[in-house]
Short mmCIF file of C-alpha atoms in Angstrom, two decimals:
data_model
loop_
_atom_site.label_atom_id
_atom_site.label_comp_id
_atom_site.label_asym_id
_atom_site.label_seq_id
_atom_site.Cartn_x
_atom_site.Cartn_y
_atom_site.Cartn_z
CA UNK A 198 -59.89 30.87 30.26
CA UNK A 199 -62.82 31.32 32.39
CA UNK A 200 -65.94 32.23 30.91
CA UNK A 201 -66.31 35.24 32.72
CA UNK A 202 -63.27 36.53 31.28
CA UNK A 203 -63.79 35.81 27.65
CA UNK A 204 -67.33 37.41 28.27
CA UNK A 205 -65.46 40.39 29.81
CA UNK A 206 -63.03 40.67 26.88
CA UNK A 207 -65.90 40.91 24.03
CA UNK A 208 -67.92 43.91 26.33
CA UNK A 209 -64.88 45.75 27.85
CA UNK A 210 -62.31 45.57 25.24
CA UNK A 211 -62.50 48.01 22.64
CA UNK A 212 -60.68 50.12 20.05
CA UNK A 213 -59.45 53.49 19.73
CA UNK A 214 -61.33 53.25 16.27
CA UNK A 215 -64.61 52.08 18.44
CA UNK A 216 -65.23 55.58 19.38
CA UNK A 217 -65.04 58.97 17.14
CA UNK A 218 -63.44 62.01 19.09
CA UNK A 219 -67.06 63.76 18.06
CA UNK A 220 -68.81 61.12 19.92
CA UNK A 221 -66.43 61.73 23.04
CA UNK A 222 -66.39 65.15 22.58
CA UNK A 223 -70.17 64.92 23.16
CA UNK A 224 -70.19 62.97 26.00
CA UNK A 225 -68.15 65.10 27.41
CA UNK A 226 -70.71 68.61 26.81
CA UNK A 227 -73.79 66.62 27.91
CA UNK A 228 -72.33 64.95 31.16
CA UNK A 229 -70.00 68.15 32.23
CA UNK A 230 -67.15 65.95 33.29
CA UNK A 231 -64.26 67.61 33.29
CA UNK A 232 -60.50 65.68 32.32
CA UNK A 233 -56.57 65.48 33.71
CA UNK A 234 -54.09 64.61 31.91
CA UNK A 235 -50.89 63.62 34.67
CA UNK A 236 -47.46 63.36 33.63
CA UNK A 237 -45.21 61.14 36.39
CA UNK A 238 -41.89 62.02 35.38
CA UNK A 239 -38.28 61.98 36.54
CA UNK A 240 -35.63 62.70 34.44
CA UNK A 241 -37.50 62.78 31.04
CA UNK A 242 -36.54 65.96 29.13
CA UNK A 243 -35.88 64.15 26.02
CA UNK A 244 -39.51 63.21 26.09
CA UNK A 245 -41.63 64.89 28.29
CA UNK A 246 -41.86 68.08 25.89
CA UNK A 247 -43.23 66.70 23.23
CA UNK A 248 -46.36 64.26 25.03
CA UNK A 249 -47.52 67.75 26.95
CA UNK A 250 -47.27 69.57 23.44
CA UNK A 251 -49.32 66.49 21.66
CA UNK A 252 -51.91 66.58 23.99
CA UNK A 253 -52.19 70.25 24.33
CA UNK A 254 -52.31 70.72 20.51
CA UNK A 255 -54.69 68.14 19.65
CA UNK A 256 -57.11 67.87 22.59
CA UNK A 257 -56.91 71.35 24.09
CA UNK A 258 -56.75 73.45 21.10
CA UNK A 259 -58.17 71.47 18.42
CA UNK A 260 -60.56 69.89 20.37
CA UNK A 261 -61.48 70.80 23.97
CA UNK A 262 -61.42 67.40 25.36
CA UNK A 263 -58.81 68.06 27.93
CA UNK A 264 -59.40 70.42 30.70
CA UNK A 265 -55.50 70.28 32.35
CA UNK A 266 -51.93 68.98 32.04
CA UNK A 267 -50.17 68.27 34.83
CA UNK A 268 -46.73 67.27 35.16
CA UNK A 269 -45.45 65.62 38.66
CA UNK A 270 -41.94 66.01 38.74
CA UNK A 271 -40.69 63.29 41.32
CA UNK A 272 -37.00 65.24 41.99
CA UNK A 273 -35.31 65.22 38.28
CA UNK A 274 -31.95 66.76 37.89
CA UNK A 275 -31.69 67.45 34.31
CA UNK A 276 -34.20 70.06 32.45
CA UNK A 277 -37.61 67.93 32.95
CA UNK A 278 -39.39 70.93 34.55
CA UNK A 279 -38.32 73.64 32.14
CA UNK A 280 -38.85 71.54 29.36
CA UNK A 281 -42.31 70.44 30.81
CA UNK A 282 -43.36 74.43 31.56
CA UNK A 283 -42.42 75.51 28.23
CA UNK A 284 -44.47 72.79 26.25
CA UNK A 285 -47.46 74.33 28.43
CA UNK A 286 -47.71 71.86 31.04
CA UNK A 287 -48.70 72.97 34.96
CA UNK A 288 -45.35 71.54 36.79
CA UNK A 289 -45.85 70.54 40.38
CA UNK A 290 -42.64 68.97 42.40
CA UNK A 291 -43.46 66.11 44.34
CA UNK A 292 -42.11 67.66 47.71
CA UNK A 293 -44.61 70.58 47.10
CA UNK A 294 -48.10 68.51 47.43
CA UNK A 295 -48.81 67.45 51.05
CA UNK A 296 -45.64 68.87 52.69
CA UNK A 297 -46.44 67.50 56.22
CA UNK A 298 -46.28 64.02 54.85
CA UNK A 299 -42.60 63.28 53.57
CA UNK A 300 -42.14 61.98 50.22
CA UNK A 301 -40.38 58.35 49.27
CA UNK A 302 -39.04 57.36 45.79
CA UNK A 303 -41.55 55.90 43.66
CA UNK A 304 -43.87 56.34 40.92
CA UNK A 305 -47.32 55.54 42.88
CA UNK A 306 -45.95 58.26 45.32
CA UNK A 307 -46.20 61.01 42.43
CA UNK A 308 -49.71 59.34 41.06
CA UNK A 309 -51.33 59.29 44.83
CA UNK A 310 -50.19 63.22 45.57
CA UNK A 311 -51.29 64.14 42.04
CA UNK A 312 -54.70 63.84 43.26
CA UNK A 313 -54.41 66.70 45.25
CA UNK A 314 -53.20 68.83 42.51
CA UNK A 315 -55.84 68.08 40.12
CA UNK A 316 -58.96 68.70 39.33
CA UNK A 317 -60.54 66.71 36.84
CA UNK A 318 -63.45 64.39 37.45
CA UNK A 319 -61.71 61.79 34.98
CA UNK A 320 -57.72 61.27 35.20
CA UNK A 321 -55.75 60.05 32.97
CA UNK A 322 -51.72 58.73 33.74
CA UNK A 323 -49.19 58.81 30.79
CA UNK A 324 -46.02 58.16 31.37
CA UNK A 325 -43.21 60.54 30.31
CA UNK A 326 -41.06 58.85 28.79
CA UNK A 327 -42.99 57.32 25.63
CA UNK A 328 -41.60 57.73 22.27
CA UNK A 329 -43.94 58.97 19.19
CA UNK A 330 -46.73 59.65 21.06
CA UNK A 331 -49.82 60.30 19.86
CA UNK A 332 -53.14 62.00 21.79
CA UNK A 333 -54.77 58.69 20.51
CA UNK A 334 -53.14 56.89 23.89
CA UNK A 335 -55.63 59.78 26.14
CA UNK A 336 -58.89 59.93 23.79
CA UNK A 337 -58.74 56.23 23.73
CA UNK A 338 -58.47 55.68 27.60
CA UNK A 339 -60.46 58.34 28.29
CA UNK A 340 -63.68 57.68 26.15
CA UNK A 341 -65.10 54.78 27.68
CA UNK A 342 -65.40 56.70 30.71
CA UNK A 343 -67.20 59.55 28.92
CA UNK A 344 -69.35 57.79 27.04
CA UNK A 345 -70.25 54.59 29.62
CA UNK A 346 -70.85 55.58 32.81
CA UNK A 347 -70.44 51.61 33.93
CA UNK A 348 -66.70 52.01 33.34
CA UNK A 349 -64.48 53.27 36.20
CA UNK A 350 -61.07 52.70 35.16
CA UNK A 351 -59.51 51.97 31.52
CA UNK A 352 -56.36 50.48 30.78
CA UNK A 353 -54.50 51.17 27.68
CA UNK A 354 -53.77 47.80 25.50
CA UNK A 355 -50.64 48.25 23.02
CA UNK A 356 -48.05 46.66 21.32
CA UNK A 357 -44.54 47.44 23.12
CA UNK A 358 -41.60 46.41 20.63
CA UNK A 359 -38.18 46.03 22.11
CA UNK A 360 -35.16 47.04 20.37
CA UNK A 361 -37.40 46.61 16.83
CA UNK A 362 -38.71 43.03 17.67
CA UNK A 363 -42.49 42.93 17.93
CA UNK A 364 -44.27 42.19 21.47
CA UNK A 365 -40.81 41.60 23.19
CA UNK A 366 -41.39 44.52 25.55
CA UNK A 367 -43.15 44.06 29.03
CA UNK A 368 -40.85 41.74 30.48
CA UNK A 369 -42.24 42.40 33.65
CA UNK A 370 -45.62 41.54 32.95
CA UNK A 371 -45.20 38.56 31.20
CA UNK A 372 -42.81 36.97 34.20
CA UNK A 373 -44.36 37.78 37.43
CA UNK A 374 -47.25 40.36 36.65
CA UNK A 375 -49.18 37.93 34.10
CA UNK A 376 -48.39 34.64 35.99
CA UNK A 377 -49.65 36.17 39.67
CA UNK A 378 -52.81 37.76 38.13
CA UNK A 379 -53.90 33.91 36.25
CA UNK A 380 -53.47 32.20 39.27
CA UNK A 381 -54.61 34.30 42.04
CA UNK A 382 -56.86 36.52 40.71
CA UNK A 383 -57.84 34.80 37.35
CA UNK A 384 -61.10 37.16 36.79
CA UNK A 385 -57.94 39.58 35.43
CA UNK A 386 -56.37 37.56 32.90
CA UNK A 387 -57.92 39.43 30.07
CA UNK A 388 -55.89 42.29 30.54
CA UNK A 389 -53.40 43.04 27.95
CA UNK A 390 -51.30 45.14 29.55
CA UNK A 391 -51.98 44.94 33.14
CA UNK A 392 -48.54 46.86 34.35
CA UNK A 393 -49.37 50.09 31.37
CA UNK A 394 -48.50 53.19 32.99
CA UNK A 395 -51.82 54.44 30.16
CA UNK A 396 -54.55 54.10 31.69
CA UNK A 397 -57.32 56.65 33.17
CA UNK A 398 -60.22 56.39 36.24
CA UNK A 399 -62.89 58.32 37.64
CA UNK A 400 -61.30 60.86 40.32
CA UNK A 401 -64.56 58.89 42.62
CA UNK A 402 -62.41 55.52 42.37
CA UNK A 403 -59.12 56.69 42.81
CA UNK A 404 -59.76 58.52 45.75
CA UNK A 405 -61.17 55.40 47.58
CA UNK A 406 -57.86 53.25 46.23
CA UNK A 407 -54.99 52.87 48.56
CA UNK A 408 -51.46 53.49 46.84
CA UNK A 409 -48.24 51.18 46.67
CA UNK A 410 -45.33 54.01 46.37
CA UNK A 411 -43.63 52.17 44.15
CA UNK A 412 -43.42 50.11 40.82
CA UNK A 413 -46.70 48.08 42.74
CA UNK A 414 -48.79 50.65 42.05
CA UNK A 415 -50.67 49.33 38.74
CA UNK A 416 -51.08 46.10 39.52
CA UNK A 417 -52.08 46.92 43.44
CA UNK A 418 -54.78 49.58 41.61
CA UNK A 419 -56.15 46.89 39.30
CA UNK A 420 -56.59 44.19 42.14
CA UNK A 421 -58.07 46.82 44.48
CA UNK A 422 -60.37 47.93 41.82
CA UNK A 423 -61.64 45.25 41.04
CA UNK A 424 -62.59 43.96 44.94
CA UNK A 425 -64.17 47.78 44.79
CA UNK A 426 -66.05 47.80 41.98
CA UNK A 427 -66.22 44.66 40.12
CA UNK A 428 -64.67 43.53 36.77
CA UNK A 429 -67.26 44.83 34.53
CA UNK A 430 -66.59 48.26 35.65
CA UNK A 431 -63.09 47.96 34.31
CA UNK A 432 -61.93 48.23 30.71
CA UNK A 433 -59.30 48.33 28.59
CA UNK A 434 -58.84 49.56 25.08
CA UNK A 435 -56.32 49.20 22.46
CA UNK A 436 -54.45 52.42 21.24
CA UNK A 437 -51.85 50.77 19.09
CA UNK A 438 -48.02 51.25 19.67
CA UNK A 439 -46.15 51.95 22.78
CA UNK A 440 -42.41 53.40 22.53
CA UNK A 441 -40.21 54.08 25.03
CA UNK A 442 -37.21 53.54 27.10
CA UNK A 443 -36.73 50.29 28.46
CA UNK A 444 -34.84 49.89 31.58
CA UNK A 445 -31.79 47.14 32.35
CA UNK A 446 -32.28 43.48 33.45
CA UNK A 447 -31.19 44.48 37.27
CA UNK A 448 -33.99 47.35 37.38
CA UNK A 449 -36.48 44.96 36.37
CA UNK A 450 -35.78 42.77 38.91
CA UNK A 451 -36.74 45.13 41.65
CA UNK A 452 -39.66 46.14 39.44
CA UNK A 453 -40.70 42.77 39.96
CA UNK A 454 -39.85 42.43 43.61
CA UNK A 455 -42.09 45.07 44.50
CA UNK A 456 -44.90 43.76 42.13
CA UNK A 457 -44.92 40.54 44.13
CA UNK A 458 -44.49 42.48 47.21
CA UNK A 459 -47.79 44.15 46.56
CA UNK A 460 -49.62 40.96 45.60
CA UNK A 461 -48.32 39.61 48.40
CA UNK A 462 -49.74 41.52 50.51
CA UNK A 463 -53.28 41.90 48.95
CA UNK A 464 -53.25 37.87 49.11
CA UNK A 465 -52.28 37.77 53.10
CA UNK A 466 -51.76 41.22 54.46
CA UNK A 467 -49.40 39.44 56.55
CA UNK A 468 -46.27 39.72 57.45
CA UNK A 469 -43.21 40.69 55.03
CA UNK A 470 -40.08 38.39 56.19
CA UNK A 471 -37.72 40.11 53.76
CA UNK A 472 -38.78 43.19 52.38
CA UNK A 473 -35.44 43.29 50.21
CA UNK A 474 -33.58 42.17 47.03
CA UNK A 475 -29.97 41.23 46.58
CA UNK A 476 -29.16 41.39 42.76
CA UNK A 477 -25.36 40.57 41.43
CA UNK A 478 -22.68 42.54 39.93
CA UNK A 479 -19.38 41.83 38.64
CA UNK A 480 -16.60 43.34 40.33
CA UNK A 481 -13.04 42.58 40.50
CA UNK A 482 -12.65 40.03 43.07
CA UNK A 483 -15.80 38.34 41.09
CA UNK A 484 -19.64 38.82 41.67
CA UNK A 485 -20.86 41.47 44.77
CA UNK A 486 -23.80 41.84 45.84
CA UNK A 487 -25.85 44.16 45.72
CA UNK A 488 -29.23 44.37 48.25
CA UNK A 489 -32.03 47.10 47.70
CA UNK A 490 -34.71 47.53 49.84
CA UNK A 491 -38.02 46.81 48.39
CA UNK A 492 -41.26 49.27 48.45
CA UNK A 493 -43.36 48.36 51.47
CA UNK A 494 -45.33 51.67 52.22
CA UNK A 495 -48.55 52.00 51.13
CA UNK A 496 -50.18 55.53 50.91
CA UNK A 497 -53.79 55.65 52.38
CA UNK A 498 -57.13 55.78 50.19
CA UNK A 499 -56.64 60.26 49.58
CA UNK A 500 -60.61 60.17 50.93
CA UNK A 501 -58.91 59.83 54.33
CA UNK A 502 -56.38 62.62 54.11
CA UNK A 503 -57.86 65.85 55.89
CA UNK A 504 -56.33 68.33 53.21
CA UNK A 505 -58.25 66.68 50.52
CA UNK A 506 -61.20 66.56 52.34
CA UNK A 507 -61.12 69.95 52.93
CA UNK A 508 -60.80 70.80 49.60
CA UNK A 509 -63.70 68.90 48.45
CA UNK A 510 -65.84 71.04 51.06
CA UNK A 511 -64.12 74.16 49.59
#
């Protein structure tokens, strides 16, 4: 491992433990920063419900730590929204934010019009569809920034257990995400979880960061980041357990397609030969095809969108 990196992992890898909610807390009074909490989510009513109640419970009313919860709903059909607005959660479709712009699928799509939308000088991503959550996963991501003002963008570290087996989730990460990041861009090996949907930034970062639509969107944020602002203004902290739903063999392939995709452009910028995927199903005349497209849209850094802009005057 490089020595830059093992330096990096004993100054910007901490615990939950490391610092007490009364020391965030205030950080928080004396620096005025103000916190969102974004919910990505599509299809999650099982889930959703109980992460906006968590948060709102321990870190709103308990503790005011958080300032607003805001869930993106990216076009769900079942009760996500309802289930969302009752829990206390600000619900904002997708198609609503930045109208003149048409949407596409994808969960950087929801994350890059979720700036607009929010207010908070910090924000913090959780995915919707974790399992047991605790409001550990947002103090945790979100103190380092508090407390440090070197730190621009925390990643959540975690455990992710797959069908009761110990650190057999993140599939993903360990085939393409962990092997692309070692070899090309080796200064961010020392993250745990680089493809965690936990993680939180400074709203002056993001806004400079341009966003792959897609399943891209964590690793493009973490190699942009770090050309931005340099690896020791990047963190990542452990919070203990992730739970959730894990997806089929077929989906992560196309996860990983568009992972590459996005490296593969932040190596080259050059041109994309076959932006697509053809995966295998059984049928009954034997295996079909199957060909998806993969993401290759970027959305812009949000400092050069004129709505935003214009809010920021306002």
């Amino acid at each position: 491992m490089l020595n830059e990196v093992e330096r990096w992992l004993s100054t910007r890898s901490w615990s939950k433990t490391d610092r007490p909610l009364h020391k965030i807390l205030a950080a928080k009074r004396a620096t005025g920063q103000s916190v969102s909490v974004v919910l990505p989510a599509l299809n999650e009513e099982e889930t959703v419900g109980d992460i906006v109640a968590v948060i709102r419970h321990d870190l709103m009313r308990q503790v005011p730590l958080v300032d607003e919860i805001v869930v993106v709903d990216s076009g769900s059909t079942d009760r996500t929204s309802q289930v969302a607005t009752a829990a206390g959660a600000r619900v904002v479709h997708r198609d609503d934010i930045l109208p003149r712009i048409p949407t596409v699928p994808g969960k950087g799509e929801v994350l890059w019009r979720s700036l607009l939308v929010t207010g908070g000088d910090i924000v913090c991503f959780i995915d919707a569809d974790l399992k047991e959550f605790s409001s550990d996963f947002v103090s945790g991501i979100v103190g380092p920034l508090l407390t440090d003002p070197g730190v621009d963008l925390v990643k959540g570290m975690y455990d992710r257990p797959l069908r009761g087996a110990a650190g057999q989730g993140g599939r993903v990460t360990e085939l393409m995400a962990r092997p692309l990041l070692n070899m090309h861009w080796p200064q961010l090996a020392g993250f745990v979880q680089p493809l965690g949907g936990e993680y939180a930034a400074r709203r002056s970062l993001l806004e400079q960061l341009p966003f792959p639509v897609g399943y891209g969107v964590e690793l493009g944020m973490l190699v942009d980041a770090l050309h931005l602002v340099g690896l020791d203004a990047l963190a990542q902290v452990d919070v203990g357990v992730r739970k959730h739903r894990h997806q089929d063999g077929q989906s992560l392939g196309r996860m990983s397609a568009a992972i590459y995709r996005t490296a593969q452009l932040r190596l080259a910028r050059g041109h994309l030969i076959r932006p697509s995927l053809t995966q295998f199903e059984r049928g009954e005349d034997g295996f079909e095809p199957r060909t998806y497209s993969v993401d290759t849209e970027e959305r812009p850094p949000m400092v050069e969108i004129a709505e935003y802009a214009a809010r920021k005057v306002a």
